[in-house]
mmCIF file of C-alpha atoms in Angstrom:
data_model
loop_
_atom_site.group_PDB
_atom_site.id
_atom_site.type_symbol
_atom_site.label_atom_id
_atom_site.label_comp_id
_atom_site.label_asym_id
_atom_site.label_seq_id
_atom_site.Cartn_x
_atom_site.Cartn_y
_atom_site.Cartn_z
ATOM 1 C CA SER R 1 86.260 99.020 135.621
ATOM 2 C CA SER R 2 86.174 95.269 135.141
ATOM 3 C CA SER R 3 82.557 95.306 133.883
ATOM 4 C CA THR R 4 83.536 97.748 131.115
ATOM 5 C CA SER R 5 86.499 95.542 130.256
ATOM 6 C CA GLN R 6 84.228 92.498 129.996
ATOM 7 C CA ILE R 7 81.829 94.350 127.682
ATOM 8 C CA ILE R 8 84.683 95.437 125.423
ATOM 9 C CA GLN R 9 86.158 91.929 125.321
ATOM 10 C CA HIS R 10 82.821 90.485 124.181
ATOM 11 C CA SER R 11 82.166 93.079 121.496
ATOM 12 C CA PRO R 12 82.388 92.012 117.834
ATOM 13 C CA VAL R 13 84.945 94.753 117.145
ATOM 14 C CA TYR R 14 87.208 93.392 119.897
ATOM 15 C CA SER R 15 87.030 89.950 118.288
ATOM 16 C CA PHE R 16 88.002 91.446 114.912
ATOM 17 C CA VAL R 17 90.972 93.330 116.409
ATOM 18 C CA VAL R 18 92.162 90.177 118.174
ATOM 19 C CA ASP R 19 91.947 88.178 114.949
ATOM 20 C CA VAL R 20 93.869 90.881 113.050
ATOM 21 C CA SER R 21 96.632 90.916 115.668
ATOM 22 C CA GLN R 22 96.880 87.123 115.575
ATOM 23 C CA GLN R 23 97.203 87.192 111.775
ATOM 24 C CA MET R 24 100.263 89.456 111.901
ATOM 25 C CA ARG R 25 103.665 87.833 111.389
ATOM 26 C CA VAL R 26 107.185 88.838 112.380
ATOM 27 C CA LEU R 27 109.822 88.818 109.638
ATOM 28 C CA CYS R 28 113.565 89.381 109.967
ATOM 29 C CA HIS R 29 115.850 90.888 107.349
ATOM 30 C CA ALA R 30 119.643 90.878 107.321
ATOM 31 C CA GLN R 31 121.759 93.997 107.051
ATOM 32 C CA SER R 32 121.985 95.271 103.441
ATOM 33 C CA GLU R 33 118.865 93.352 102.393
ATOM 34 C CA PHE R 34 116.105 94.974 100.338
ATOM 35 C CA PHE R 35 112.550 94.143 101.423
ATOM 36 C CA GLY R 36 109.024 95.404 100.969
ATOM 37 C CA GLN R 37 106.091 94.330 98.850
ATOM 38 C CA PRO R 38 102.935 96.173 97.824
ATOM 39 C CA HIS R 39 99.712 95.398 99.718
ATOM 40 C CA VAL R 40 101.583 94.720 102.959
ATOM 41 C CA LEU R 41 101.445 96.729 106.184
ATOM 42 C CA TYR R 42 104.858 97.080 107.886
ATOM 43 C CA ILE R 43 105.627 97.927 111.509
ATOM 44 C CA LEU R 44 109.333 98.267 112.274
ATOM 45 C CA ASN R 45 110.071 96.542 115.589
ATOM 46 C CA CYS R 46 113.831 96.990 115.700
ATOM 47 C CA GLY R 47 116.734 98.057 113.546
ATOM 48 C CA LEU R 48 117.197 100.833 111.017
ATOM 49 C CA ALA R 49 115.898 100.834 107.464
ATOM 50 C CA GLY R 50 115.942 103.306 104.597
ATOM 51 C CA ARG R 51 112.772 104.030 102.675
ATOM 52 C CA ASN R 52 111.984 106.871 100.277
ATOM 53 C CA GLY R 53 115.215 108.677 101.199
ATOM 54 C CA ARG R 54 114.445 108.635 104.929
ATOM 55 C CA VAL R 55 115.700 106.577 107.834
ATOM 56 C CA GLN R 56 113.024 104.451 109.482
ATOM 57 C CA GLN R 57 113.453 103.408 113.107
ATOM 58 C CA ALA R 58 111.607 101.235 115.623
ATOM 59 C CA GLY R 59 107.932 102.107 115.893
ATOM 60 C CA GLN R 60 107.543 103.487 112.393
ATOM 61 C CA VAL R 61 104.792 102.165 110.155
ATOM 62 C CA TRP R 62 104.367 102.143 106.383
ATOM 63 C CA GLY R 63 102.114 100.479 103.850
ATOM 64 C CA MET R 64 99.024 101.792 105.647
ATOM 65 C CA ASP R 65 97.359 102.049 102.252
ATOM 66 C CA PHE R 66 97.638 98.264 101.817
ATOM 67 C CA VAL R 67 93.846 97.918 101.535
ATOM 68 C CA LEU R 68 93.771 99.799 98.203
ATOM 69 C CA VAL R 69 93.337 97.490 95.215
ATOM 70 C CA ASP R 70 95.053 99.660 92.584
ATOM 71 C CA LYS R 71 98.848 99.355 92.935
ATOM 72 C CA GLU R 72 99.264 102.706 91.179
ATOM 73 C CA LEU R 73 97.695 104.422 94.216
ATOM 74 C CA LEU R 74 100.031 102.791 96.751
ATOM 75 C CA GLN R 75 102.979 104.555 98.354
ATOM 76 C CA PRO R 76 106.299 102.718 97.789
ATOM 77 C CA THR R 77 106.982 100.032 100.407
ATOM 78 C CA ARG R 78 110.454 98.935 99.297
ATOM 79 C CA ALA R 79 113.034 99.405 102.044
ATOM 80 C CA PHE R 80 116.727 98.749 102.668
ATOM 81 C CA ALA R 81 117.956 97.265 105.953
ATOM 82 C CA PHE R 82 120.843 99.380 107.301
ATOM 83 C CA THR R 83 121.069 96.972 110.241
ATOM 84 C CA TYR R 84 119.367 93.739 111.214
ATOM 85 C CA VAL R 85 115.658 94.557 110.919
ATOM 86 C CA GLU R 86 112.602 92.963 112.468
ATOM 87 C CA VAL R 87 109.176 93.927 111.114
ATOM 88 C CA THR R 88 105.641 92.888 111.914
ATOM 89 C CA VAL R 89 103.612 92.491 108.733
ATOM 90 C CA LEU R 90 100.012 92.023 107.687
ATOM 91 C CA GLU R 91 99.135 91.166 104.101
ATOM 92 C CA ARG R 92 96.085 92.601 102.374
ATOM 93 C CA GLU R 93 94.618 89.200 101.429
ATOM 94 C CA GLU R 94 94.747 88.016 105.036
ATOM 95 C CA PHE R 95 93.226 91.257 106.313
ATOM 96 C CA MET R 96 90.417 91.247 103.755
ATOM 97 C CA ALA R 97 89.599 87.606 104.591
ATOM 98 C CA LEU R 98 89.151 88.690 108.216
ATOM 99 C CA VAL R 99 86.940 91.591 107.113
ATOM 100 C CA ASP R 100 84.766 89.138 105.157
ATOM 101 C CA ARG R 101 84.602 86.727 108.102
ATOM 102 C CA HIS R 102 83.596 89.440 110.594
ATOM 103 C CA ASP R 103 81.198 91.369 108.361
ATOM 104 C CA THR R 104 78.081 89.638 109.694
ATOM 105 C CA VAL R 105 78.871 90.413 113.347
ATOM 106 C CA CYS R 106 80.334 93.867 112.593
ATOM 107 C CA PRO R 107 77.723 95.370 110.259
ATOM 108 C CA GLY R 108 79.158 97.889 107.838
ATOM 109 C CA LEU R 109 82.770 96.807 108.357
ATOM 110 C CA LYS R 110 83.214 95.790 104.731
ATOM 111 C CA GLN R 111 81.735 99.040 103.414
ATOM 112 C CA ARG R 112 84.017 101.157 105.620
ATOM 113 C CA ILE R 113 87.141 99.401 104.433
ATOM 114 C CA ARG R 114 86.399 98.907 100.736
#
């Protein structure tokens, strides 16, 4: 119902999710290009990429462990573009800045993520 929708839109969590989505960027990589950095979340929008011996296609996500501080604990994020590739990315620093900014209105957010 519309009243439920209005409540959700005014919740602090909704505001955090909106800010996270607005912080995401779209990057394009040419065929045969290597890409991928640690502490970055990747969402493959279009194209084909190779990563860890597997073909990645539209809709696949990697780097979900981007919030971890220790690089030794991270899964590899390096990928190879088999075709033109478009990815949506979110960097850890940007995400953590949003967590810090929303911590007062979303109590416990920082503790759940760190």
